[in-house]
């Protein structure tokens, strides 16, 4: 590993999609608390998809869609203001379809928050198509808000460790833990079945692989402590036959679980790895999915602010207001 101490990442503005579903409203309230912890603005986006609708809808219908979207944004902003009256909240009625609208609103530095079900959802555990599309295609962190809305806080953030190249993602998870005044738990999962079946595989080999995974996890934890010396950082390696199953179980004992989206095979297009896919469908807490640029040790993810912003529709775009100290939290 590089001996140079990395720079602490800064958590950027928070962008949340609202579509009128109960899940999206829960996500908006969660996103408001997240923005408040970060000392950042919250940007509400309703993607009305009017550019596409214009091909087959008349002017009256399009106007009704816009008015409904503005009302939804206004109602959501009011609900947030009642809870967090000092939080800067801006609104945008996007003409794009939802996935494109949210990606455009986040720019290169924001964090996108979505609910675990959309208006078209059909199962209690299923992620809506918009949330799935954003999680798989966004080039910024995406948080899928899962779990019970009144779930007691555990005081911990969990980061899934794949290998030594995950330092960038672990530092972003550390920033999340630091904002919450919570502990950070690094969890690596070693699936013994991945190494069984080869003629050359021996029990001594398996034992050596397990020890190497534990050593890598400890080294990563030490690197995180160098950057966040005041943060409580624990690490462990779980052994089992199902990586998704063990991480889903771990999600029941934490406030947020952070993991990389999955690396692109042979330079293929955006993908959502098997483990990340399982987590955002079945986890017991919110799940933060990091694209490769944010998860890797040499990525530039985590910087504050947003760029590439155009003129907003239906409200001003979120702009950095200067970093406010996080609110005190009840323990």
Coordinates of C-alpha atoms in Angstrom, one line a residue:
X1 CA 0.0 0.0 0.0
X2 CA 1.1 3.6 -0.6
X3 CA 2.6 5.0 2.6
X4 CA 1.3 8.6 1.9
X5 CA -1.6 9.6 4.1
X6 CA -4.7 10.3 2.0
X7 CA -6.7 13.5 2.3
X8 CA -10.1 13.3 4.1
X9 CA -12.9 13.2 1.5
X10 CA -15.6 15.9 1.8
X11 CA -19.3 14.8 1.6
X12 CA -21.1 16.8 -1.0
X13 CA -24.6 18.2 -1.4
X14 CA -27.5 15.8 -1.2
X15 CA -30.0 15.3 -4.1
X16 CA -33.2 13.3 -3.5
X17 CA -35.8 12.1 -6.0
X18 CA -39.5 12.6 -5.1
X19 CA -42.3 11.0 -7.0
X20 CA -45.3 11.0 -4.6
X21 CA -44.7 7.5 -3.3
X22 CA -44.5 6.8 0.5
X23 CA -41.0 5.4 -0.1
X24 CA -39.8 8.6 -1.8
X25 CA -41.2 10.7 1.1
X26 CA -39.4 8.6 3.6
X27 CA -36.2 9.0 1.5
X28 CA -36.7 12.8 1.3
X29 CA -36.9 13.0 5.1
X30 CA -33.9 10.7 5.5
X31 CA -32.0 12.8 2.9
X32 CA -32.8 16.0 4.8
X33 CA -31.3 14.6 8.0
X34 CA -28.2 13.4 6.0
X35 CA -27.8 16.9 4.5
X36 CA -28.1 18.4 7.9
X37 CA -25.4 16.1 9.3
X38 CA -23.1 17.1 6.4
X39 CA -23.8 20.8 6.8
X40 CA -24.9 20.8 3.2
X41 CA -27.9 21.9 1.1
X42 CA -30.7 19.5 0.2
X43 CA -31.9 19.5 -3.4
X44 CA -35.3 18.1 -4.2
X45 CA -35.9 16.8 -7.7
X46 CA -39.1 15.7 -9.4
X47 CA -38.4 14.4 -12.9
X48 CA -41.7 15.1 -14.8
X49 CA -40.4 13.6 -18.0
X50 CA -42.2 16.3 -20.0
X51 CA -39.6 16.2 -22.9
X52 CA -40.6 12.7 -23.7
X53 CA -44.3 13.2 -22.9
X54 CA -44.5 16.1 -25.3
X55 CA -44.4 13.6 -28.2
X56 CA -47.8 12.2 -27.4
X57 CA -49.5 14.4 -24.8
X58 CA -51.4 17.7 -25.4
X59 CA -50.4 21.0 -23.8
X60 CA -53.2 20.8 -21.2
X61 CA -51.9 17.4 -20.0
X62 CA -48.3 18.6 -19.8
X63 CA -49.4 21.7 -17.8
X64 CA -51.2 19.5 -15.4
X65 CA -48.1 17.3 -15.0
X66 CA -46.0 20.3 -14.2
X67 CA -48.5 21.7 -11.7
X68 CA -48.7 18.4 -9.9
X69 CA -44.9 18.2 -9.8
X70 CA -44.6 21.7 -8.3
X71 CA -47.2 20.9 -5.7
X72 CA -45.4 17.7 -4.8
X73 CA -42.1 19.6 -4.4
X74 CA -43.7 22.3 -2.3
X75 CA -45.4 19.8 0.0
X76 CA -42.2 17.8 0.5
X77 CA -40.2 21.0 1.2
X78 CA -42.7 22.1 3.7
X79 CA -42.6 18.7 5.5
X80 CA -38.8 19.0 5.7
X81 CA -39.0 22.6 6.9
X82 CA -41.2 21.5 9.8
X83 CA -38.4 19.1 11.0
X84 CA -35.3 21.1 10.0
X85 CA -36.3 24.7 9.7
X86 CA -32.7 25.9 9.2
X87 CA -31.8 23.5 6.4
X88 CA -31.3 25.1 3.0
X89 CA -33.7 23.3 0.6
X90 CA -34.0 23.9 -3.1
X91 CA -36.4 22.4 -5.6
X92 CA -36.2 21.4 -9.3
X93 CA -38.9 20.3 -11.7
X94 CA -36.8 18.4 -14.3
X95 CA -38.1 17.9 -17.8
X96 CA -36.0 14.7 -18.1
X97 CA -36.9 11.2 -17.3
X98 CA -36.1 10.3 -13.7
X99 CA -32.7 8.5 -14.0
X100 CA -31.3 11.2 -16.3
X101 CA -32.8 14.0 -14.2
X102 CA -31.3 12.8 -11.0
X103 CA -27.9 12.2 -12.5
X104 CA -27.9 15.7 -14.0
X105 CA -29.0 17.3 -10.8
X106 CA -26.1 15.6 -8.8
X107 CA -23.5 16.7 -11.2
X108 CA -20.1 15.2 -10.5
X109 CA -19.9 15.7 -6.7
X110 CA -23.4 15.3 -5.2
X111 CA -24.9 12.3 -3.5
X112 CA -28.2 10.9 -4.9
X113 CA -30.8 9.5 -2.5
X114 CA -33.8 7.4 -3.6
X115 CA -36.5 5.4 -1.9
X116 CA -36.5 1.6 -2.1
X117 CA -39.8 1.5 -4.0
X118 CA -41.2 3.7 -6.7
X119 CA -44.8 4.3 -7.7
X120 CA -44.6 1.2 -10.0
X121 CA -43.2 -1.1 -7.3
X122 CA -44.9 -4.4 -6.8
X123 CA -43.2 -6.1 -3.9
X124 CA -42.2 -5.0 -0.4
X125 CA -38.6 -6.0 -1.1
X126 CA -38.2 -4.8 -4.6
X127 CA -36.3 -1.6 -5.6
X128 CA -38.1 0.6 -8.2
X129 CA -36.8 0.7 -11.7
X130 CA -35.7 4.3 -11.2
X131 CA -33.7 3.5 -8.1
X132 CA -32.1 0.5 -9.8
X133 CA -31.2 2.5 -12.9
X134 CA -29.6 5.3 -10.8
X135 CA -27.7 2.9 -8.6
X136 CA -26.3 1.1 -11.7
X137 CA -25.5 4.1 -13.8
X138 CA -24.7 7.1 -11.6
X139 CA -21.1 8.3 -11.4
X140 CA -21.6 9.6 -7.9
X141 CA -22.6 7.8 -4.6
X142 CA -26.2 6.6 -4.5
X143 CA -28.0 5.9 -1.2
X144 CA -31.1 3.6 -1.3
X145 CA -33.1 4.2 1.8
X146 CA -34.3 0.9 3.2
X147 CA -35.3 -0.3 6.6
X148 CA -37.9 0.9 9.1
X149 CA -38.2 4.7 9.2
X150 CA -38.3 4.8 13.0
X151 CA -35.5 2.2 13.5
X152 CA -33.3 3.1 16.5
X153 CA -29.8 4.3 15.7
X154 CA -27.0 1.8 16.3
X155 CA -24.2 4.4 16.3
X156 CA -22.2 2.6 13.6
X157 CA -21.6 2.7 9.9
X158 CA -20.5 -0.5 8.1
X159 CA -18.2 -0.7 5.1
X160 CA -18.0 -3.8 3.0
X161 CA -14.4 -4.7 2.1
X162 CA -13.5 -6.5 -1.1
X163 CA -9.8 -6.0 -1.3
X164 CA -6.9 -3.6 -0.7
X165 CA -8.1 -1.3 -3.5
X166 CA -11.1 -0.3 -1.5
X167 CA -9.4 2.5 0.5
X168 CA -11.2 5.3 -1.3
X169 CA -14.6 3.9 -0.5
X170 CA -13.6 3.2 3.1
X171 CA -12.5 6.8 3.6
X172 CA -15.9 7.9 2.3
X173 CA -17.6 5.5 4.7
X174 CA -15.4 7.0 7.5
X175 CA -16.6 10.5 6.5
X176 CA -20.2 9.3 6.9
X177 CA -19.3 7.8 10.3
X178 CA -17.6 11.0 11.4
X179 CA -20.6 13.1 10.4
X180 CA -22.8 10.9 12.6
X181 CA -20.3 10.8 15.5
X182 CA -20.5 7.0 15.0
X183 CA -18.1 4.1 14.9
X184 CA -16.9 2.6 11.6
X185 CA -16.9 -1.2 11.1
X186 CA -15.0 -2.7 8.2
X187 CA -16.5 -6.1 7.2
X188 CA -14.8 -8.4 4.8
X189 CA -16.5 -11.7 3.7
X190 CA -14.4 -14.7 2.8
X191 CA -16.4 -17.2 0.8
X192 CA -14.5 -20.5 1.1
X193 CA -16.4 -22.0 -1.8
X194 CA -14.6 -19.6 -4.1
X195 CA -11.4 -21.5 -3.4
X196 CA -12.7 -25.1 -3.3
X197 CA -12.7 -27.4 -6.3
X198 CA -9.3 -26.9 -7.7
X199 CA -7.0 -29.9 -7.8
X200 CA -4.2 -27.6 -6.5
X201 CA -6.3 -26.3 -3.5
X202 CA -5.1 -27.7 -0.2
X203 CA -6.3 -26.9 3.4
X204 CA -3.0 -25.1 4.0
X205 CA -3.8 -22.9 1.0
X206 CA -7.2 -22.0 2.4
X207 CA -5.8 -21.2 5.8
X208 CA -3.2 -18.9 4.2
X209 CA -5.9 -17.1 2.1
X210 CA -8.0 -16.5 5.3
X211 CA -4.9 -15.1 7.1
X212 CA -4.2 -12.8 4.1
X213 CA -7.7 -11.5 4.1
X214 CA -7.5 -10.7 7.8
X215 CA -4.2 -8.9 7.3
X216 CA -5.5 -6.8 4.4
X217 CA -8.5 -5.8 6.5
X218 CA -6.3 -4.8 9.4
X219 CA -4.0 -2.8 7.1
X220 CA -7.0 -0.9 5.7
X221 CA -8.3 -0.2 9.1
X222 CA -4.9 1.2 10.1
X223 CA -4.9 3.5 7.0
X224 CA -8.4 4.8 7.9
X225 CA -7.2 5.5 11.4
X226 CA -4.3 7.5 10.1
X227 CA -6.8 9.8 8.3
X228 CA -9.4 9.8 11.1
X229 CA -7.4 9.3 14.4
X230 CA -10.4 10.2 16.5
X231 CA -12.8 7.7 14.9
X232 CA -13.4 4.3 16.4
X233 CA -12.6 1.8 13.6
X234 CA -13.2 -1.9 14.0
X235 CA -12.5 -4.7 11.4
X236 CA -13.4 -8.3 11.0
X237 CA -13.6 -11.0 8.3
X238 CA -16.7 -13.1 8.1
X239 CA -16.4 -16.7 6.8
X240 CA -19.4 -18.2 5.0
X241 CA -20.8 -19.5 1.8
X242 CA -22.9 -16.4 0.9
X243 CA -21.4 -13.0 0.7
X244 CA -24.7 -11.2 0.1
X245 CA -26.3 -13.2 3.0
X246 CA -23.7 -12.2 5.5
X247 CA -23.7 -8.5 4.5
X248 CA -27.6 -8.4 4.6
X249 CA -27.3 -9.9 8.1
X250 CA -24.8 -7.2 9.1
X251 CA -27.1 -4.5 7.8
X252 CA -29.4 -5.3 10.6
X253 CA -26.9 -4.0 13.1
X254 CA -25.8 -0.7 11.6
X255 CA -27.2 2.7 10.5
X256 CA -25.7 2.7 7.0
X257 CA -23.8 0.1 4.9
X258 CA -21.4 1.3 2.3
X259 CA -20.0 -0.7 -0.6
X260 CA -18.7 -0.5 -4.1
X261 CA -21.0 -1.0 -7.0
X262 CA -18.9 -3.6 -8.8
X263 CA -16.1 -3.3 -11.3
X264 CA -16.8 -3.4 -15.0
X265 CA -15.8 -6.6 -16.6
X266 CA -13.5 -6.1 -19.6
X267 CA -14.4 -2.4 -19.8
X268 CA -18.1 -3.1 -20.3
X269 CA -20.8 -0.5 -19.5
X270 CA -22.2 0.4 -16.1
X271 CA -23.0 -2.6 -14.0
X272 CA -24.4 -3.4 -10.6
X273 CA -22.6 -6.3 -9.0
X274 CA -24.4 -9.3 -7.6
X275 CA -23.7 -8.4 -4.0
X276 CA -24.7 -4.7 -4.4
X277 CA -27.8 -5.8 -6.2
X278 CA -28.8 -8.1 -3.3
X279 CA -28.1 -5.5 -0.7
X280 CA -30.2 -2.7 -2.2
X281 CA -33.1 -5.2 -2.5
X282 CA -32.9 -6.8 0.9
X283 CA -30.9 -4.8 3.4
X284 CA -32.3 -3.8 6.7
X285 CA -30.8 -0.3 6.6
X286 CA -30.0 2.4 4.0
X287 CA -27.3 1.3 1.5
X288 CA -24.7 3.6 -0.1
X289 CA -23.5 2.3 -3.4
X290 CA -20.2 3.8 -4.7
X291 CA -19.2 3.9 -8.4
X292 CA -15.6 2.7 -9.2
X293 CA -14.2 6.3 -9.2
X294 CA -15.3 6.8 -5.6
X295 CA -14.6 3.3 -4.3
X296 CA -11.0 2.9 -5.5
X297 CA -7.9 4.1 -3.7
X298 CA -6.8 6.4 -6.5
X299 CA -10.2 7.8 -7.3
X300 CA -11.1 11.5 -6.8
X301 CA -14.5 10.9 -5.2
X302 CA -15.8 12.6 -2.2
X303 CA -14.9 16.2 -3.0
X304 CA -17.5 18.7 -2.0
X305 CA -19.8 20.8 -4.2
X306 CA -21.5 20.2 -7.6
X307 CA -20.5 21.3 -11.0
X308 CA -21.9 21.0 -14.5
X309 CA -25.1 22.7 -13.3
X310 CA -27.6 24.3 -15.7
X311 CA -30.5 26.6 -15.0
X312 CA -33.0 24.9 -12.7
X313 CA -36.8 24.6 -13.4
X314 CA -39.3 24.9 -10.6
X315 CA -36.8 26.4 -8.1
X316 CA -33.2 27.4 -7.7
X317 CA -30.5 24.8 -7.8
X318 CA -28.7 23.8 -4.7
X319 CA -25.5 25.8 -4.2
X320 CA -22.9 25.4 -1.5
X321 CA -23.7 27.6 1.4
X322 CA -20.6 27.1 3.4
X323 CA -20.1 24.3 5.8
X324 CA -22.2 24.4 8.9
X325 CA -21.3 22.4 12.0
X326 CA -23.5 19.3 12.3
X327 CA -26.4 19.4 14.7
X328 CA -26.0 17.8 18.1
X329 CA -27.5 14.3 18.1
X330 CA -29.5 12.7 20.8
X331 CA -28.0 9.4 21.9

